[in-house]
XYZ file of C-alpha atoms in Angstrom:
373
model
C 202.501 64.267 118.666
C 199.669 62.859 116.637
C 197.013 64.550 118.600
C 198.433 68.127 118.270
C 199.382 67.605 114.620
C 195.851 66.678 113.796
C 194.624 69.857 115.492
C 197.052 72.043 113.610
C 196.032 70.617 110.277
C 192.450 70.986 110.974
C 193.059 74.690 111.966
C 195.123 75.245 108.723
C 192.404 73.606 106.532
C 189.743 75.775 108.061
C 191.809 78.837 107.444
C 192.507 77.890 103.835
C 188.725 77.194 103.214
C 187.743 80.426 104.737
C 190.225 82.382 102.659
C 189.175 80.736 99.431
C 186.650 82.819 97.362
C 183.193 81.406 97.095
C 182.056 80.243 93.651
C 180.049 83.106 91.944
C 176.353 82.178 91.707
C 174.969 82.217 88.177
C 172.776 85.368 87.392
C 169.220 85.123 87.853
C 167.231 85.494 84.592
C 163.922 87.314 84.385
C 161.306 86.005 81.965
C 158.495 88.431 81.071
C 155.202 86.663 80.185
C 152.527 88.704 78.652
C 150.901 85.852 76.837
C 149.823 83.251 79.360
C 146.466 82.659 80.992
C 146.235 81.018 84.313
C 146.753 77.534 82.919
C 150.096 78.465 81.234
C 151.190 80.643 84.207
C 151.008 77.446 86.274
C 152.824 75.531 83.838
C 155.618 77.846 83.649
C 156.036 78.088 87.494
C 155.496 74.413 88.352
C 156.923 72.609 85.410
C 159.059 74.687 83.137
C 161.157 76.843 85.520
C 162.003 73.964 87.805
C 163.198 71.870 84.727
C 165.313 74.852 83.585
C 166.863 75.125 87.141
C 167.400 71.264 87.395
C 168.844 70.747 83.733
C 170.857 73.966 83.172
C 171.400 75.202 86.729
C 169.792 78.487 85.856
C 167.405 80.241 88.069
C 164.589 82.122 86.337
C 162.366 84.667 88.006
C 158.785 84.559 86.391
C 157.243 87.937 85.719
C 153.646 88.411 84.592
C 153.438 91.530 82.596
C 151.707 93.330 79.613
C 153.166 94.059 76.198
C 152.484 97.806 76.285
C 153.567 98.230 79.786
C 156.899 96.231 79.229
C 157.555 97.871 75.850
C 157.617 101.387 77.518
C 159.988 100.111 80.280
C 162.266 98.666 77.677
C 162.494 101.906 75.630
C 164.251 103.371 78.811
C 166.891 100.662 79.003
C 170.499 101.773 78.417
C 172.731 99.308 76.394
C 173.693 96.267 78.745
C 171.068 97.304 81.518
C 167.884 95.606 80.678
C 166.410 93.781 83.406
C 164.117 91.345 81.686
C 166.024 88.818 79.721
C 163.555 86.509 77.916
C 160.281 87.679 76.436
C 157.107 85.560 75.986
C 154.950 88.267 74.453
C 151.213 88.419 73.635
C 152.230 90.008 70.332
C 155.658 89.227 68.917
C 154.689 91.753 66.062
C 154.265 94.419 68.545
C 157.709 94.077 70.044
C 159.405 93.895 66.549
C 157.383 96.986 65.348
C 158.293 98.970 68.527
C 161.904 99.328 67.593
C 163.134 97.783 70.883
C 166.418 96.133 70.037
C 166.062 92.365 70.033
C 168.579 89.766 69.582
C 168.889 88.116 66.072
C 168.123 84.291 66.739
C 169.765 81.732 64.308
C 170.699 78.015 64.571
C 174.085 79.378 65.341
C 173.118 80.865 68.817
C 169.848 78.771 69.299
C 170.652 75.427 67.554
C 167.138 73.896 68.100
C 165.737 76.787 65.853
C 166.806 74.557 63.001
C 163.912 72.362 63.817
C 161.307 75.088 63.124
C 159.764 75.460 59.929
C 161.164 78.684 58.424
C 157.784 79.932 57.253
C 156.802 80.469 60.844
C 159.723 82.513 61.556
C 159.206 85.032 58.779
C 156.244 86.975 59.914
C 153.565 87.267 62.513
C 150.400 89.580 62.269
C 151.716 90.628 58.830
C 154.761 91.956 60.402
C 158.390 90.858 59.188
C 159.854 89.203 62.324
C 163.477 89.962 61.043
C 164.873 86.816 62.600
C 164.203 88.029 66.137
C 161.775 85.483 67.398
C 161.826 81.788 68.061
C 158.443 79.845 67.532
C 157.519 78.314 70.773
C 154.159 76.777 70.201
C 151.203 76.552 67.956
C 147.523 76.145 68.813
C 143.969 76.682 67.663
C 140.290 76.687 68.588
C 138.637 73.363 67.878
C 135.398 71.624 68.217
C 135.434 70.531 72.062
C 133.198 67.746 72.693
C 132.236 65.268 75.483
C 133.091 61.953 73.978
C 130.699 60.230 76.518
C 127.787 62.050 74.992
C 128.818 62.745 71.351
C 130.258 59.463 70.048
C 130.815 60.740 66.454
C 131.622 64.660 66.351
C 130.524 66.516 63.169
C 133.331 66.243 60.552
C 132.355 69.610 59.055
C 130.490 72.711 59.879
C 127.795 71.778 57.265
C 127.256 68.508 58.998
C 127.173 70.320 62.452
C 124.460 72.467 61.075
C 122.682 69.613 59.559
C 122.681 67.817 62.939
C 121.397 70.871 64.826
C 118.159 69.128 65.712
C 119.990 65.973 67.136
C 122.076 68.367 69.266
C 119.475 70.795 70.154
C 120.006 72.419 73.596
C 123.429 70.931 73.944
C 125.509 73.239 71.712
C 127.750 75.735 73.640
C 127.769 79.180 72.163
C 128.954 82.229 74.028
C 127.078 85.296 73.665
C 128.184 87.263 70.634
C 128.522 90.378 72.627
C 130.708 88.875 75.386
C 134.151 90.231 76.156
C 135.853 87.003 75.356
C 137.154 86.487 71.791
C 135.006 83.194 71.594
C 132.151 85.569 70.999
C 133.430 86.055 67.321
C 135.779 83.026 67.098
C 132.838 80.652 67.476
C 131.137 82.368 64.468
C 133.627 83.434 61.905
C 134.519 79.643 61.372
C 130.931 78.925 60.709
C 130.599 81.800 58.125
C 133.718 80.635 56.634
C 132.466 77.214 55.947
C 129.920 78.658 53.608
C 131.863 81.560 52.222
C 135.490 80.413 51.974
C 137.474 82.848 49.697
C 134.484 85.266 49.714
C 135.536 86.025 53.327
C 138.332 88.146 51.890
C 135.898 90.417 49.926
C 135.255 94.045 51.128
C 132.650 93.910 53.666
C 130.194 96.428 51.893
C 130.318 93.821 48.883
C 130.136 90.836 51.039
C 126.924 92.079 52.754
C 125.137 92.251 49.629
C 126.264 88.692 48.321
C 123.442 86.098 48.452
C 125.946 83.621 49.717
C 126.706 85.830 52.760
C 122.976 86.554 53.439
C 122.413 82.589 53.240
C 125.274 82.010 55.569
C 124.190 84.625 58.050
C 120.586 83.292 58.104
C 122.042 79.769 58.769
C 124.052 81.280 61.730
C 121.079 82.853 63.222
C 119.082 79.663 62.819
C 121.908 77.676 64.236
C 121.906 79.904 67.359
C 118.516 78.841 68.155
C 119.627 75.238 68.712
C 122.172 76.186 71.273
C 121.785 75.724 75.014
C 119.712 78.707 76.354
C 120.451 81.102 77.623
C 123.699 81.603 75.864
C 126.526 81.724 78.324
C 127.866 85.270 79.055
C 131.502 84.179 79.357
C 133.386 80.853 78.852
C 133.453 79.936 82.679
C 129.611 79.705 82.411
C 129.921 77.455 79.493
C 132.286 75.268 81.310
C 129.794 74.926 83.973
C 127.177 73.832 81.436
C 129.683 71.195 80.337
C 130.103 69.887 83.835
C 126.359 69.971 84.422
C 125.889 67.812 81.388
C 123.800 70.400 79.711
C 126.437 71.229 77.023
C 127.884 68.548 74.997
C 129.874 70.401 72.235
C 131.369 73.744 71.290
C 134.037 75.607 69.551
C 136.602 76.782 71.993
C 140.533 76.915 72.680
C 141.731 73.342 72.505
C 144.646 73.904 74.855
C 142.618 75.374 77.571
C 139.596 72.999 77.326
C 141.770 69.956 77.452
C 143.933 71.281 80.280
C 140.845 72.180 82.330
C 139.513 68.676 81.847
C 142.542 67.458 83.739
C 142.033 70.053 86.252
C 138.437 69.015 87.003
C 136.793 72.221 85.630
C 135.667 70.235 82.526
C 134.621 66.661 82.262
C 137.400 64.122 81.816
C 136.058 62.782 78.630
C 136.633 66.124 76.651
C 138.216 65.633 73.096
C 139.003 67.867 70.257
C 138.313 67.785 66.395
C 138.866 70.125 63.501
C 135.850 70.649 61.072
C 137.248 70.189 57.457
C 136.259 73.666 56.408
C 138.458 75.231 59.203
C 138.313 75.533 62.883
C 140.450 78.771 63.288
C 143.626 80.479 62.274
C 146.872 78.758 63.633
C 147.890 80.872 66.501
C 151.514 81.133 67.115
C 153.513 82.168 70.151
C 157.199 83.222 70.248
C 160.158 83.733 72.583
C 162.629 86.629 72.087
C 165.671 87.833 73.816
C 166.238 91.657 74.206
C 169.566 93.016 72.903
C 170.053 95.568 75.682
C 170.785 93.194 78.494
C 173.993 92.400 80.245
C 176.228 89.919 78.316
C 176.426 87.196 80.791
C 172.428 87.261 80.968
C 172.331 87.363 77.243
C 174.463 84.042 76.968
C 172.264 82.308 79.482
C 169.044 83.547 77.924
C 169.859 81.995 74.677
C 170.793 78.919 76.358
C 167.346 78.786 77.975
C 165.585 79.533 74.799
C 167.314 76.712 73.095
C 166.356 74.295 75.957
C 162.752 75.417 75.751
C 162.925 74.245 72.028
C 164.519 70.985 72.935
C 162.669 67.774 72.110
C 161.957 66.966 75.725
C 160.330 70.411 76.391
C 158.368 70.541 73.047
C 156.889 67.015 73.537
C 156.023 68.098 77.015
C 154.089 71.063 75.699
C 151.785 68.770 73.929
C 151.407 65.896 76.399
C 150.935 68.232 79.412
C 149.359 71.540 77.869
C 148.006 70.185 74.571
C 150.017 72.984 72.741
C 151.419 71.901 69.303
C 155.195 72.175 69.399
C 156.901 74.912 67.512
C 159.528 72.455 66.285
C 158.938 69.753 63.795
C 158.991 66.759 66.209
C 155.413 65.344 66.457
C 156.764 62.104 65.230
C 158.169 61.695 68.782
C 154.841 62.232 70.458
C 153.229 59.320 72.112
C 150.489 57.865 69.912
C 148.015 58.087 72.696
C 148.043 61.903 72.323
C 146.289 61.627 69.002
C 143.452 59.898 70.502
C 142.493 63.168 72.201
C 143.697 65.787 69.825
C 144.089 65.688 65.894
C 147.395 65.593 64.399
C 149.147 68.788 63.540
C 148.884 68.240 59.800
C 145.117 68.110 60.219
C 145.157 71.608 61.736
C 147.559 72.848 59.032
C 145.250 71.617 56.252
C 141.984 72.943 57.735
C 143.035 76.284 59.422
C 141.482 79.375 58.135
C 143.966 81.511 56.242
C 144.898 84.487 58.529
C 143.808 87.110 56.134
C 140.218 85.791 56.366
C 140.165 86.638 60.255
C 139.284 90.162 59.724
C 138.678 93.043 62.356
C 135.675 94.581 60.290
C 134.000 91.082 60.416
C 134.698 90.765 64.133
C 133.137 94.215 64.444
C 130.212 93.273 62.317
C 129.307 90.279 64.475
C 129.424 92.477 67.610
C 127.274 95.163 65.987
C 124.755 92.655 64.813
C 124.872 90.638 68.183
C 121.138 91.057 68.880
C 120.350 89.103 65.608
C 122.366 86.126 66.973
C 120.743 85.953 70.432
C 117.502 83.862 70.433
């Protein structure tokens, strides 16, 4: 009887297993990214999303979008039916100002938010964030230099200007009429070094000020010492770095250092901040829409909390050269600071946001011919 009994038991077991309902799969979350460039899109897809899946068991679908487009779609969502569950927007201020319902984020539903400096959660671009955003990372433009050719980078803009003859033909300046924001980001910090608090003066008054006229004249003179012709866009400047023609420039710290590890910039690229200011501190946020299904919302909050975890925040800096949103730089390997300055250096030197003005940006573009040798 042993043989038949075994057959019967096997059949019964098979029937029981077949009758048992399968475990429900976890909902798939959609992350809408309107912030990232090519480098960060790669990071999300190859590093972050696999880590979320492996650590939390949550599948995340990655969607590249645009703020204006996604805001219009979100306006049509009915309560509990939103189909984008985590936002990584280009402008958090635009989302808050749009009136789209966003979940209020606190240490109660996102515990790691307690590690974020509260001042970065209050406002962005002059807009009250109303507790609806979680700071993900901070970054800035910096002096990017090839340490093989520039052993001692300028410690200030004034020193940079004074050393223009030494660096003649090897300074990377994007054309002031280029589409890239580097067209003005490279020049406003130079002017700020000589003007400081005067950068907040009304433009009509500032133009007549002898200090501005002197700073503008220095900027025109400085442009003559750049590598000629001035690159039309950043990729052209990167080519000049790779060719050994350009040694130093002001550009996005994160993208430059990432590029150095991808082979599109020399591997000996490092970053430094001039003491009068490199740029404003640029902040990027995560948010969770309120009009999404409850089960998705619970998982979205869990994922946001994970993205603010020590592991993920340290990885931002060691992989992407983005300063963490949380206050955990003490956990960063000391070797990192051989390539980038510590965050407190940026915090002390960053240009106040109110001095990065649209009318000054327009002035630079309107007078671009004066700055092209």
